[in-house]
């Protein structure tokens, strides 16, 4: 079994790390704790442009249909960068909605994949 990362996975780590080095810091995370949103909306928007919330959503549902490894690579970098984002709850809810038959499922998954909607 080969456990080496693919070029695409290394690229995902690299662009995520570069964004976080520019946008996230301990001071920024502390300032956000008492803020109205509770997370860095600008950083989340940029992460959504990179496809973070779409990673765990199937392509048929408007996501990128990636494997859990890509999701984990981004999660590790977000932790490393002390990034305050709704990545984890959004991914968990997206997974739950993907497995459900709830009314409005397609619209909700599309909104989560684009980053227009977050979850808690």
CSV table of N, CA, C and O in Angstrom, one decimal:
chain,number,residue,atom,x,y,z
A,1,UNK,N,0.8,-1.2,0.0
A,1,UNK,CA,0.0,0.0,0.0
A,1,UNK,C,0.9,1.2,0.0
A,1,UNK,O,1.8,1.3,0.8
A,2,UNK,N,0.6,2.2,-0.8
A,2,UNK,CA,1.4,3.4,-1.0
A,2,UNK,C,0.7,4.6,-0.2
A,2,UNK,O,-0.4,4.9,-0.4
A,3,UNK,N,1.5,5.1,0.8
A,3,UNK,CA,1.0,6.1,1.6
A,3,UNK,C,1.5,7.5,1.3
A,3,UNK,O,1.3,8.5,2.0
A,4,UNK,N,2.2,7.6,0.1
A,4,UNK,CA,2.7,8.9,-0.3
A,4,UNK,C,1.6,9.8,-0.8
A,4,UNK,O,0.6,9.3,-1.4
A,5,UNK,N,1.7,11.1,-0.5
A,5,UNK,CA,0.7,12.0,-1.0
A,5,UNK,C,0.9,12.2,-2.5
A,5,UNK,O,2.0,12.2,-3.0
A,6,UNK,N,-0.2,12.5,-3.2
A,6,UNK,CA,-0.2,12.8,-4.6
A,6,UNK,C,0.2,14.2,-4.8
A,6,UNK,O,0.2,15.0,-3.8
A,7,UNK,N,0.6,14.6,-6.0
A,7,UNK,CA,0.9,16.0,-6.3
A,7,UNK,C,-0.3,16.9,-6.0
A,7,UNK,O,-0.1,18.0,-5.5
A,8,UNK,N,-1.5,16.4,-6.3
A,8,UNK,CA,-2.7,17.2,-6.0
A,8,UNK,C,-2.8,17.4,-4.5
A,8,UNK,O,-3.2,18.5,-4.0
A,9,UNK,N,-2.6,16.4,-3.7
A,9,UNK,CA,-2.7,16.5,-2.2
A,9,UNK,C,-1.6,17.4,-1.7
A,9,UNK,O,-1.9,18.3,-0.8
A,10,UNK,N,-0.4,17.3,-2.2
A,10,UNK,CA,0.6,18.3,-1.7
A,10,UNK,C,0.3,19.7,-2.1
A,10,UNK,O,0.6,20.6,-1.3
A,11,UNK,N,-0.3,19.9,-3.3
A,11,UNK,CA,-0.7,21.2,-3.7
A,11,UNK,C,-1.8,21.8,-2.8
A,11,UNK,O,-1.8,23.0,-2.5
A,12,UNK,N,-2.8,20.9,-2.4
A,12,UNK,CA,-3.8,21.3,-1.5
A,12,UNK,C,-3.2,21.8,-0.2
A,12,UNK,O,-3.6,22.9,0.4
A,13,UNK,N,-2.3,21.1,0.4
A,13,UNK,CA,-1.6,21.5,1.6
A,13,UNK,C,-0.9,22.8,1.4
A,13,UNK,O,-1.0,23.7,2.2
A,14,UNK,N,-0.2,22.9,0.3
A,14,UNK,CA,0.6,24.1,0.1
A,14,UNK,C,-0.3,25.4,0.0
A,14,UNK,O,0.0,26.4,0.6
A,15,UNK,N,-1.3,25.4,-0.8
A,15,UNK,CA,-2.1,26.6,-1.0
A,15,UNK,C,-2.9,26.9,0.3
A,15,UNK,O,-3.1,28.1,0.7
A,16,UNK,N,-3.3,25.8,1.0
A,16,UNK,CA,-4.0,26.1,2.3
A,16,UNK,C,-3.0,26.7,3.3
A,16,UNK,O,-3.3,27.7,4.0
A,17,UNK,N,-1.8,26.2,3.4
A,17,UNK,CA,-0.8,26.7,4.3
A,17,UNK,C,-0.4,28.1,4.0
A,17,UNK,O,-0.3,29.0,4.9
A,18,UNK,N,-0.3,28.4,2.7
A,18,UNK,CA,0.1,29.8,2.3
A,18,UNK,C,-1.0,30.8,2.7
A,18,UNK,O,-0.7,31.9,3.2
A,19,UNK,N,-2.3,30.4,2.4
A,19,UNK,CA,-3.4,31.3,2.8
A,19,UNK,C,-3.4,31.5,4.3
A,19,UNK,O,-3.6,32.6,4.7
A,20,UNK,N,-3.2,30.5,5.1
A,20,UNK,CA,-3.3,30.6,6.5
A,20,UNK,C,-2.1,31.4,7.1
A,20,UNK,O,-2.3,32.2,8.0
A,21,UNK,N,-1.0,31.3,6.4
A,21,UNK,CA,0.2,32.1,6.9
A,21,UNK,C,-0.1,33.6,6.7
A,21,UNK,O,0.4,34.4,7.4
A,22,UNK,N,-0.8,33.9,5.6
A,22,UNK,CA,-1.2,35.3,5.3
A,22,UNK,C,-2.3,35.8,6.2
A,22,UNK,O,-2.4,37.0,6.5
A,23,UNK,N,-3.3,35.0,6.4
A,23,UNK,CA,-4.6,35.4,7.0
A,23,UNK,C,-4.8,35.0,8.5
A,23,UNK,O,-5.7,35.6,9.1
A,24,UNK,N,-4.1,34.1,9.0
A,24,UNK,CA,-4.5,33.6,10.4
A,24,UNK,C,-3.3,33.7,11.3
A,24,UNK,O,-2.2,33.6,11.0
A,25,UNK,N,-3.6,34.1,12.6
A,25,UNK,CA,-2.6,34.2,13.6
A,25,UNK,C,-3.3,34.0,15.0
A,25,UNK,O,-4.6,34.0,15.0
A,26,UNK,N,-2.5,33.8,16.0
A,26,UNK,CA,-3.1,33.6,17.3
A,26,UNK,C,-3.9,34.9,17.7
A,26,UNK,O,-5.0,34.8,18.3
A,27,UNK,N,-3.3,36.0,17.4
A,27,UNK,CA,-4.0,37.3,17.8
A,27,UNK,C,-5.4,37.4,17.0
A,27,UNK,O,-6.4,37.8,17.6
A,28,UNK,N,-5.4,37.0,15.8
A,28,UNK,CA,-6.6,37.1,15.0
A,28,UNK,C,-7.6,36.1,15.6
A,28,UNK,O,-8.8,36.4,15.7
A,29,UNK,N,-7.2,34.9,16.0
A,29,UNK,CA,-8.1,33.9,16.5
A,29,UNK,C,-8.7,34.4,17.8
A,29,UNK,O,-9.9,34.3,18.1
A,30,UNK,N,-7.9,35.0,18.7
A,30,UNK,CA,-8.4,35.5,19.9
A,30,UNK,C,-9.4,36.7,19.7
A,30,UNK,O,-10.4,36.7,20.4
A,31,UNK,N,-9.1,37.5,18.8
A,31,UNK,CA,-10.0,38.6,18.5
A,31,UNK,C,-11.4,38.1,18.0
A,31,UNK,O,-12.4,38.7,18.3
A,32,UNK,N,-11.4,37.0,17.3
A,32,UNK,CA,-12.6,36.5,16.7
A,32,UNK,C,-13.5,35.8,17.8
A,32,UNK,O,-14.7,35.7,17.6
A,33,UNK,N,-13.0,35.4,18.9
A,33,UNK,CA,-13.7,34.7,19.9
A,33,UNK,C,-14.9,35.5,20.3
A,33,UNK,O,-16.0,34.9,20.5
A,34,UNK,N,-14.8,36.7,20.5
A,34,UNK,CA,-15.8,37.6,21.0
A,34,UNK,C,-16.6,38.3,19.9
A,34,UNK,O,-17.5,39.1,20.2
A,35,UNK,N,-16.2,38.0,18.7
A,35,UNK,CA,-16.8,38.7,17.5
A,35,UNK,C,-18.2,38.2,17.2
A,35,UNK,O,-18.6,37.1,17.7
A,36,UNK,N,-19.0,38.9,16.5
A,36,UNK,CA,-20.4,38.5,16.2
A,36,UNK,C,-20.5,37.2,15.4
A,36,UNK,O,-21.4,36.4,15.6
A,37,UNK,N,-19.5,36.9,14.5
A,37,UNK,CA,-19.6,35.7,13.7
A,37,UNK,C,-19.0,34.5,14.4
A,37,UNK,O,-19.4,33.4,14.1
A,38,UNK,N,-18.0,34.8,15.2
A,38,UNK,CA,-17.3,33.7,15.9
A,38,UNK,C,-16.2,33.0,15.0
A,38,UNK,O,-15.6,32.0,15.5
A,39,UNK,N,-16.1,33.4,13.8
A,39,UNK,CA,-15.1,32.9,12.9
A,39,UNK,C,-14.6,34.0,11.9
A,39,UNK,O,-15.3,35.0,11.8
A,40,UNK,N,-13.6,33.7,11.3
A,40,UNK,CA,-13.0,34.7,10.3
A,40,UNK,C,-13.8,34.5,9.0
A,40,UNK,O,-13.5,33.6,8.2
A,41,UNK,N,-14.7,35.4,8.7
A,41,UNK,CA,-15.5,35.3,7.5
A,41,UNK,C,-14.7,35.5,6.2
A,41,UNK,O,-15.0,34.8,5.2
A,42,UNK,N,-13.8,36.4,6.3
A,42,UNK,CA,-12.9,36.6,5.1
A,42,UNK,C,-12.1,35.4,4.8
A,42,UNK,O,-12.0,34.9,3.6
A,43,UNK,N,-11.5,34.8,5.8
A,43,UNK,CA,-10.7,33.6,5.6
A,43,UNK,C,-11.6,32.4,5.1
A,43,UNK,O,-11.2,31.7,4.2
A,44,UNK,N,-12.8,32.3,5.7
A,44,UNK,CA,-13.7,31.2,5.2
A,44,UNK,C,-14.1,31.4,3.7
A,44,UNK,O,-14.2,30.5,3.0
A,45,UNK,N,-14.3,32.7,3.3
A,45,UNK,CA,-14.7,33.0,1.9
A,45,UNK,C,-13.5,32.5,1.0
A,45,UNK,O,-13.8,31.9,0.0
A,46,UNK,N,-12.3,32.9,1.4
A,46,UNK,CA,-11.2,32.5,0.6
A,46,UNK,C,-11.0,31.0,0.6
A,46,UNK,O,-10.6,30.4,-0.4
A,47,UNK,N,-11.2,30.3,1.7
A,47,UNK,CA,-11.1,28.9,1.8
A,47,UNK,C,-12.2,28.2,0.9
A,47,UNK,O,-12.0,27.2,0.3
A,48,UNK,N,-13.4,28.8,0.9
A,48,UNK,CA,-14.5,28.3,0.0
A,48,UNK,C,-14.1,28.4,-1.4
A,48,UNK,O,-14.4,27.5,-2.3
A,49,UNK,N,-13.4,29.5,-1.8
A,49,UNK,CA,-12.9,29.6,-3.2
A,49,UNK,C,-11.9,28.5,-3.5
A,49,UNK,O,-11.8,28.1,-4.7
A,50,UNK,N,-11.1,28.0,-2.5
A,50,UNK,CA,-10.2,26.9,-2.7
A,50,UNK,C,-10.9,25.6,-2.7
A,50,UNK,O,-10.3,24.6,-3.0
A,51,UNK,N,-12.2,25.6,-2.3
A,51,UNK,CA,-13.0,24.4,-2.3
A,51,UNK,C,-13.0,23.6,-1.0
A,51,UNK,O,-13.5,22.5,-0.9
A,52,UNK,N,-12.6,24.2,0.1
A,52,UNK,CA,-12.6,23.5,1.4
A,52,UNK,C,-14.0,22.9,1.8
A,52,UNK,O,-14.0,21.7,2.1
A,53,UNK,N,-15.1,23.7,1.7
A,53,UNK,CA,-16.3,23.1,2.2
A,53,UNK,C,-16.9,22.1,1.2
A,53,UNK,O,-17.7,21.2,1.5
A,54,UNK,N,-16.4,22.1,-0.1
A,54,UNK,CA,-16.9,21.2,-1.1
A,54,UNK,C,-16.1,19.8,-1.1
A,54,UNK,O,-16.6,18.9,-1.8
A,55,UNK,N,-15.1,19.7,-0.4
A,55,UNK,CA,-14.2,18.5,-0.4
A,55,UNK,C,-15.0,17.2,-0.1
A,55,UNK,O,-14.9,16.2,-0.8
A,56,UNK,N,-15.8,17.3,0.9
A,56,UNK,CA,-16.5,16.1,1.4
A,56,UNK,C,-17.9,15.8,0.8
A,56,UNK,O,-18.5,14.9,1.1
A,57,UNK,N,-18.2,16.7,-0.1
A,57,UNK,CA,-19.5,16.6,-0.8
A,57,UNK,C,-19.4,15.9,-2.2
A,57,UNK,O,-18.5,16.3,-2.9
A,58,UNK,N,-20.2,15.0,-2.5
A,58,UNK,CA,-20.1,14.3,-3.7
A,58,UNK,C,-20.3,15.2,-4.9
A,58,UNK,O,-21.0,16.2,-4.8
A,59,UNK,N,-19.6,14.9,-6.0
A,59,UNK,CA,-19.7,15.7,-7.2
A,59,UNK,C,-21.1,15.8,-7.7
A,59,UNK,O,-21.6,16.9,-8.1
A,60,UNK,N,-21.9,14.7,-7.6
A,60,UNK,CA,-23.3,14.7,-8.0
A,60,UNK,C,-24.1,15.7,-7.2
A,60,UNK,O,-25.2,16.1,-7.6
A,61,UNK,N,-23.6,16.1,-6.0
A,61,UNK,CA,-24.3,17.0,-5.1
A,61,UNK,C,-23.7,18.4,-5.1
A,61,UNK,O,-24.0,19.2,-4.3
A,62,UNK,N,-22.9,18.7,-6.1
A,62,UNK,CA,-22.3,20.0,-6.3
A,62,UNK,C,-20.9,20.2,-5.6
A,62,UNK,O,-20.4,21.3,-5.5
A,63,UNK,N,-20.4,19.1,-5.0
A,63,UNK,CA,-19.1,19.2,-4.4
A,63,UNK,C,-17.9,18.7,-5.2
A,63,UNK,O,-18.1,18.6,-6.4
A,64,UNK,N,-16.8,18.5,-4.6
A,64,UNK,CA,-15.6,18.0,-5.3
A,64,UNK,C,-15.4,16.5,-5.2
A,64,UNK,O,-14.6,16.0,-5.9
A,65,UNK,N,-16.2,15.9,-4.3
A,65,UNK,CA,-16.2,14.4,-4.3
A,65,UNK,C,-14.8,13.8,-3.9
A,65,UNK,O,-14.5,12.8,-4.4
A,66,UNK,N,-14.1,14.5,-3.0
A,66,UNK,CA,-12.8,14.0,-2.7
A,66,UNK,C,-12.9,12.9,-1.6
A,66,UNK,O,-13.9,12.7,-1.0
A,67,UNK,N,-11.8,12.3,-1.3
A,67,UNK,CA,-11.7,11.3,-0.3
A,67,UNK,C,-11.5,11.9,1.1
A,67,UNK,O,-11.1,13.1,1.2
A,68,UNK,N,-11.6,11.2,2.1
A,68,UNK,CA,-11.4,11.7,3.5
A,68,UNK,C,-10.0,12.3,3.7
A,68,UNK,O,-9.8,13.2,4.5
A,69,UNK,N,-9.0,11.8,2.9
A,69,UNK,CA,-7.6,12.2,3.1
A,69,UNK,C,-7.5,13.7,2.8
A,69,UNK,O,-6.8,14.5,3.5
A,70,UNK,N,-8.2,14.2,1.7
A,70,UNK,CA,-8.1,15.6,1.4
A,70,UNK,C,-8.7,16.4,2.5
A,70,UNK,O,-8.2,17.5,2.8
A,71,UNK,N,-9.8,16.0,3.0
A,71,UNK,CA,-10.5,16.7,4.1
A,71,UNK,C,-9.6,16.8,5.3
A,71,UNK,O,-9.5,17.8,5.9
A,72,UNK,N,-8.9,15.6,5.6
A,72,UNK,CA,-8.0,15.6,6.8
A,72,UNK,C,-6.8,16.5,6.6
A,72,UNK,O,-6.4,17.1,7.5
A,73,UNK,N,-6.3,16.6,5.3
A,73,UNK,CA,-5.1,17.4,5.1
A,73,UNK,C,-5.5,18.9,5.3
A,73,UNK,O,-4.7,19.6,5.9
A,74,UNK,N,-6.6,19.3,4.9
A,74,UNK,CA,-7.1,20.7,5.2
A,74,UNK,C,-7.3,20.9,6.6
A,74,UNK,O,-6.9,21.9,7.2
A,75,UNK,N,-7.9,19.9,7.3
A,75,UNK,CA,-8.2,20.1,8.7
A,75,UNK,C,-6.9,20.2,9.5
A,75,UNK,O,-6.8,21.0,10.5
A,76,UNK,N,-5.9,19.4,9.2
A,76,UNK,CA,-4.6,19.5,9.8
A,76,UNK,C,-4.0,20.9,9.7
A,76,UNK,O,-3.5,21.5,10.6
A,77,UNK,N,-4.1,21.4,8.5
A,77,UNK,CA,-3.5,22.8,8.2
A,77,UNK,C,-4.3,23.8,8.9
A,77,UNK,O,-3.7,24.8,9.4
A,78,UNK,N,-5.6,23.7,9.0
A,78,UNK,CA,-6.4,24.7,9.7
A,78,UNK,C,-6.0,24.7,11.2
A,78,UNK,O,-5.9,25.7,11.9
A,79,UNK,N,-5.8,23.5,11.8
A,79,UNK,CA,-5.4,23.4,13.2
A,79,UNK,C,-4.0,24.0,13.4
A,79,UNK,O,-3.7,24.7,14.3
A,80,UNK,N,-3.1,23.7,12.4
A,80,UNK,CA,-1.7,24.2,12.5
A,80,UNK,C,-1.7,25.7,12.4
A,80,UNK,O,-0.9,26.3,13.1
A,81,UNK,N,-2.6,26.3,11.6
A,81,UNK,CA,-2.6,27.7,11.5
A,81,UNK,C,-3.6,28.4,12.5
A,81,UNK,O,-3.8,29.6,12.4
A,82,UNK,N,-4.1,27.7,13.4
A,82,UNK,CA,-5.1,28.2,14.4
A,82,UNK,C,-6.2,29.0,13.7
A,82,UNK,O,-6.6,30.1,14.2
A,83,UNK,N,-6.6,28.5,12.6
A,83,UNK,CA,-7.7,29.2,11.8
A,83,UNK,C,-9.0,29.0,12.5
A,83,UNK,O,-9.4,27.9,12.8
A,84,UNK,N,-9.7,30.1,12.6
A,84,UNK,CA,-11.1,30.1,13.1
A,84,UNK,C,-12.1,30.1,11.9
A,84,UNK,O,-12.4,31.1,11.3
A,85,UNK,N,-12.5,28.9,11.6
A,85,UNK,CA,-13.4,28.7,10.5
A,85,UNK,C,-14.5,27.6,10.9
A,85,UNK,O,-14.3,26.8,11.8
A,86,UNK,N,-15.6,27.6,10.2
A,86,UNK,CA,-16.6,26.6,10.4
A,86,UNK,C,-16.4,25.3,9.5
A,86,UNK,O,-17.3,24.6,9.2
A,87,UNK,N,-15.1,25.0,9.2
A,87,UNK,CA,-14.8,23.9,8.4
A,87,UNK,C,-15.3,22.6,8.9
A,87,UNK,O,-16.0,21.8,8.2
A,88,UNK,N,-15.0,22.3,10.1
A,88,UNK,CA,-15.3,21.0,10.7
A,88,UNK,C,-16.9,20.8,10.8
A,88,UNK,O,-17.4,19.8,10.3
A,89,UNK,N,-17.6,21.7,11.5
A,89,UNK,CA,-19.0,21.5,11.5
A,89,UNK,C,-19.7,21.5,10.2
A,89,UNK,O,-20.7,20.8,10.0
A,90,UNK,N,-19.2,22.3,9.2
A,90,UNK,CA,-19.8,22.3,7.9
A,90,UNK,C,-19.6,21.0,7.2
A,90,UNK,O,-20.5,20.4,6.6
A,91,UNK,N,-18.4,20.4,7.3
A,91,UNK,CA,-18.1,19.1,6.7
A,91,UNK,C,-18.9,18.0,7.3
A,91,UNK,O,-19.4,17.1,6.6
A,92,UNK,N,-19.1,18.0,8.7
A,92,UNK,CA,-19.9,17.0,9.3
A,92,UNK,C,-21.4,17.1,8.9
A,92,UNK,O,-22.0,16.1,8.6
A,93,UNK,N,-21.9,18.3,8.9
A,93,UNK,CA,-23.3,18.5,8.5
A,93,UNK,C,-23.5,18.1,7.0
A,93,UNK,O,-24.4,17.4,6.7
A,94,UNK,N,-22.5,18.5,6.2
A,94,UNK,CA,-22.6,18.1,4.8
A,94,UNK,C,-22.6,16.6,4.6
A,94,UNK,O,-23.4,16.0,3.8
A,95,UNK,N,-21.8,15.9,5.4
A,95,UNK,CA,-21.8,14.4,5.3
A,95,UNK,C,-23.2,13.9,5.8
A,95,UNK,O,-23.7,13.0,5.1
A,96,UNK,N,-23.7,14.4,6.8
A,96,UNK,CA,-25.0,13.9,7.3
A,96,UNK,C,-26.1,14.2,6.3
A,96,UNK,O,-27.0,13.3,6.0
A,97,UNK,N,-26.1,15.4,5.7
A,97,UNK,CA,-27.1,15.7,4.7
A,97,UNK,C,-27.0,14.8,3.5
A,97,UNK,O,-28.0,14.4,2.9
A,98,UNK,N,-25.7,14.6,3.1
A,98,UNK,CA,-25.5,13.7,1.9
A,98,UNK,C,-26.1,12.3,2.1
A,98,UNK,O,-26.7,11.7,1.2
A,99,UNK,N,-26.1,11.8,3.3
A,99,UNK,CA,-26.7,10.5,3.6
A,99,UNK,C,-28.2,10.5,3.9
A,99,UNK,O,-28.8,9.5,4.1
A,100,UNK,N,-28.8,11.7,3.9
A,100,UNK,CA,-30.2,11.8,4.2
A,100,UNK,C,-31.1,12.0,3.0
A,100,UNK,O,-30.6,12.1,1.9
A,101,UNK,N,-32.3,12.0,3.3
A,101,UNK,CA,-33.3,12.2,2.2
A,101,UNK,C,-34.1,13.5,2.6
A,101,UNK,O,-35.3,13.6,2.1
A,102,UNK,N,-33.6,14.4,3.3
A,102,UNK,CA,-34.3,15.6,3.8
A,102,UNK,C,-34.7,16.4,2.6
A,102,UNK,O,-34.0,16.5,1.6
A,103,UNK,N,-35.9,17.1,2.8
A,103,UNK,CA,-36.3,18.0,1.7
A,103,UNK,C,-35.4,19.2,1.6
A,103,UNK,O,-34.9,19.7,2.6
A,104,UNK,N,-35.1,19.6,0.4
A,104,UNK,CA,-34.2,20.7,0.2
A,104,UNK,C,-32.7,20.3,0.3
A,104,UNK,O,-31.8,21.1,0.3
A,105,UNK,N,-32.5,19.0,0.2
A,105,UNK,CA,-31.1,18.4,0.3
A,105,UNK,C,-30.2,19.0,-0.7
A,105,UNK,O,-29.1,19.5,-0.4
A,106,UNK,N,-30.6,19.0,-2.0
A,106,UNK,CA,-29.7,19.5,-3.1
A,106,UNK,C,-29.3,21.0,-2.9
A,106,UNK,O,-28.2,21.4,-3.0
A,107,UNK,N,-30.3,21.8,-2.5
A,107,UNK,CA,-30.0,23.2,-2.3
A,107,UNK,C,-29.1,23.5,-1.1
A,107,UNK,O,-28.2,24.3,-1.2
A,108,UNK,N,-29.3,22.7,0.0
A,108,UNK,CA,-28.5,22.9,1.1
A,108,UNK,C,-27.1,22.4,0.8
A,108,UNK,O,-26.1,23.1,1.2
A,109,UNK,N,-26.9,21.3,0.2
A,109,UNK,CA,-25.5,20.8,-0.2
A,109,UNK,C,-24.8,21.8,-1.1
A,109,UNK,O,-23.6,22.1,-0.9
A,110,UNK,N,-25.6,22.4,-2.0
A,110,UNK,CA,-25.0,23.4,-2.9
A,110,UNK,C,-24.5,24.6,-2.2
A,110,UNK,O,-23.4,25.1,-2.4
A,111,UNK,N,-25.3,25.1,-1.2
A,111,UNK,CA,-25.0,26.2,-0.4
A,111,UNK,C,-23.8,25.9,0.5
A,111,UNK,O,-22.9,26.8,0.7
A,112,UNK,N,-23.7,24.7,1.1
A,112,UNK,CA,-22.6,24.3,1.9
A,112,UNK,C,-21.3,24.2,1.1
A,112,UNK,O,-20.3,24.7,1.5
A,113,UNK,N,-21.4,23.6,-0.1
A,113,UNK,CA,-20.3,23.4,-1.0
A,113,UNK,C,-19.7,24.7,-1.4
A,113,UNK,O,-18.4,24.9,-1.5
A,114,UNK,N,-20.5,25.7,-1.7
A,114,UNK,CA,-20.0,27.0,-2.2
A,114,UNK,C,-19.5,27.9,-1.0
A,114,UNK,O,-18.8,28.9,-1.3
A,115,UNK,N,-19.8,27.5,0.2
A,115,UNK,CA,-19.4,28.3,1.4
A,115,UNK,C,-20.4,29.4,1.7
A,115,UNK,O,-20.2,30.2,2.6
A,116,UNK,N,-21.5,29.5,0.9
A,116,UNK,CA,-22.5,30.5,1.1
A,116,UNK,C,-23.3,30.2,2.4
A,116,UNK,O,-23.8,31.1,3.1
A,117,UNK,N,-23.3,29.0,2.8
A,117,UNK,CA,-24.0,28.5,4.0
A,117,UNK,C,-23.0,27.8,4.9
A,117,UNK,O,-22.2,27.0,4.4
A,118,UNK,N,-23.0,28.0,6.2
A,118,UNK,CA,-22.2,27.3,7.1
A,118,UNK,C,-23.1,26.5,8.1
A,118,UNK,O,-24.3,26.7,8.1
A,119,UNK,N,-22.5,25.6,8.8
A,119,UNK,CA,-23.2,24.8,9.8
A,119,UNK,C,-22.6,24.8,11.1
A,119,UNK,O,-21.4,25.1,11.2
A,120,UNK,N,-23.3,24.5,12.1
A,120,UNK,CA,-22.8,24.4,13.5
A,120,UNK,C,-23.3,23.1,14.1
A,120,UNK,O,-24.3,22.6,13.7
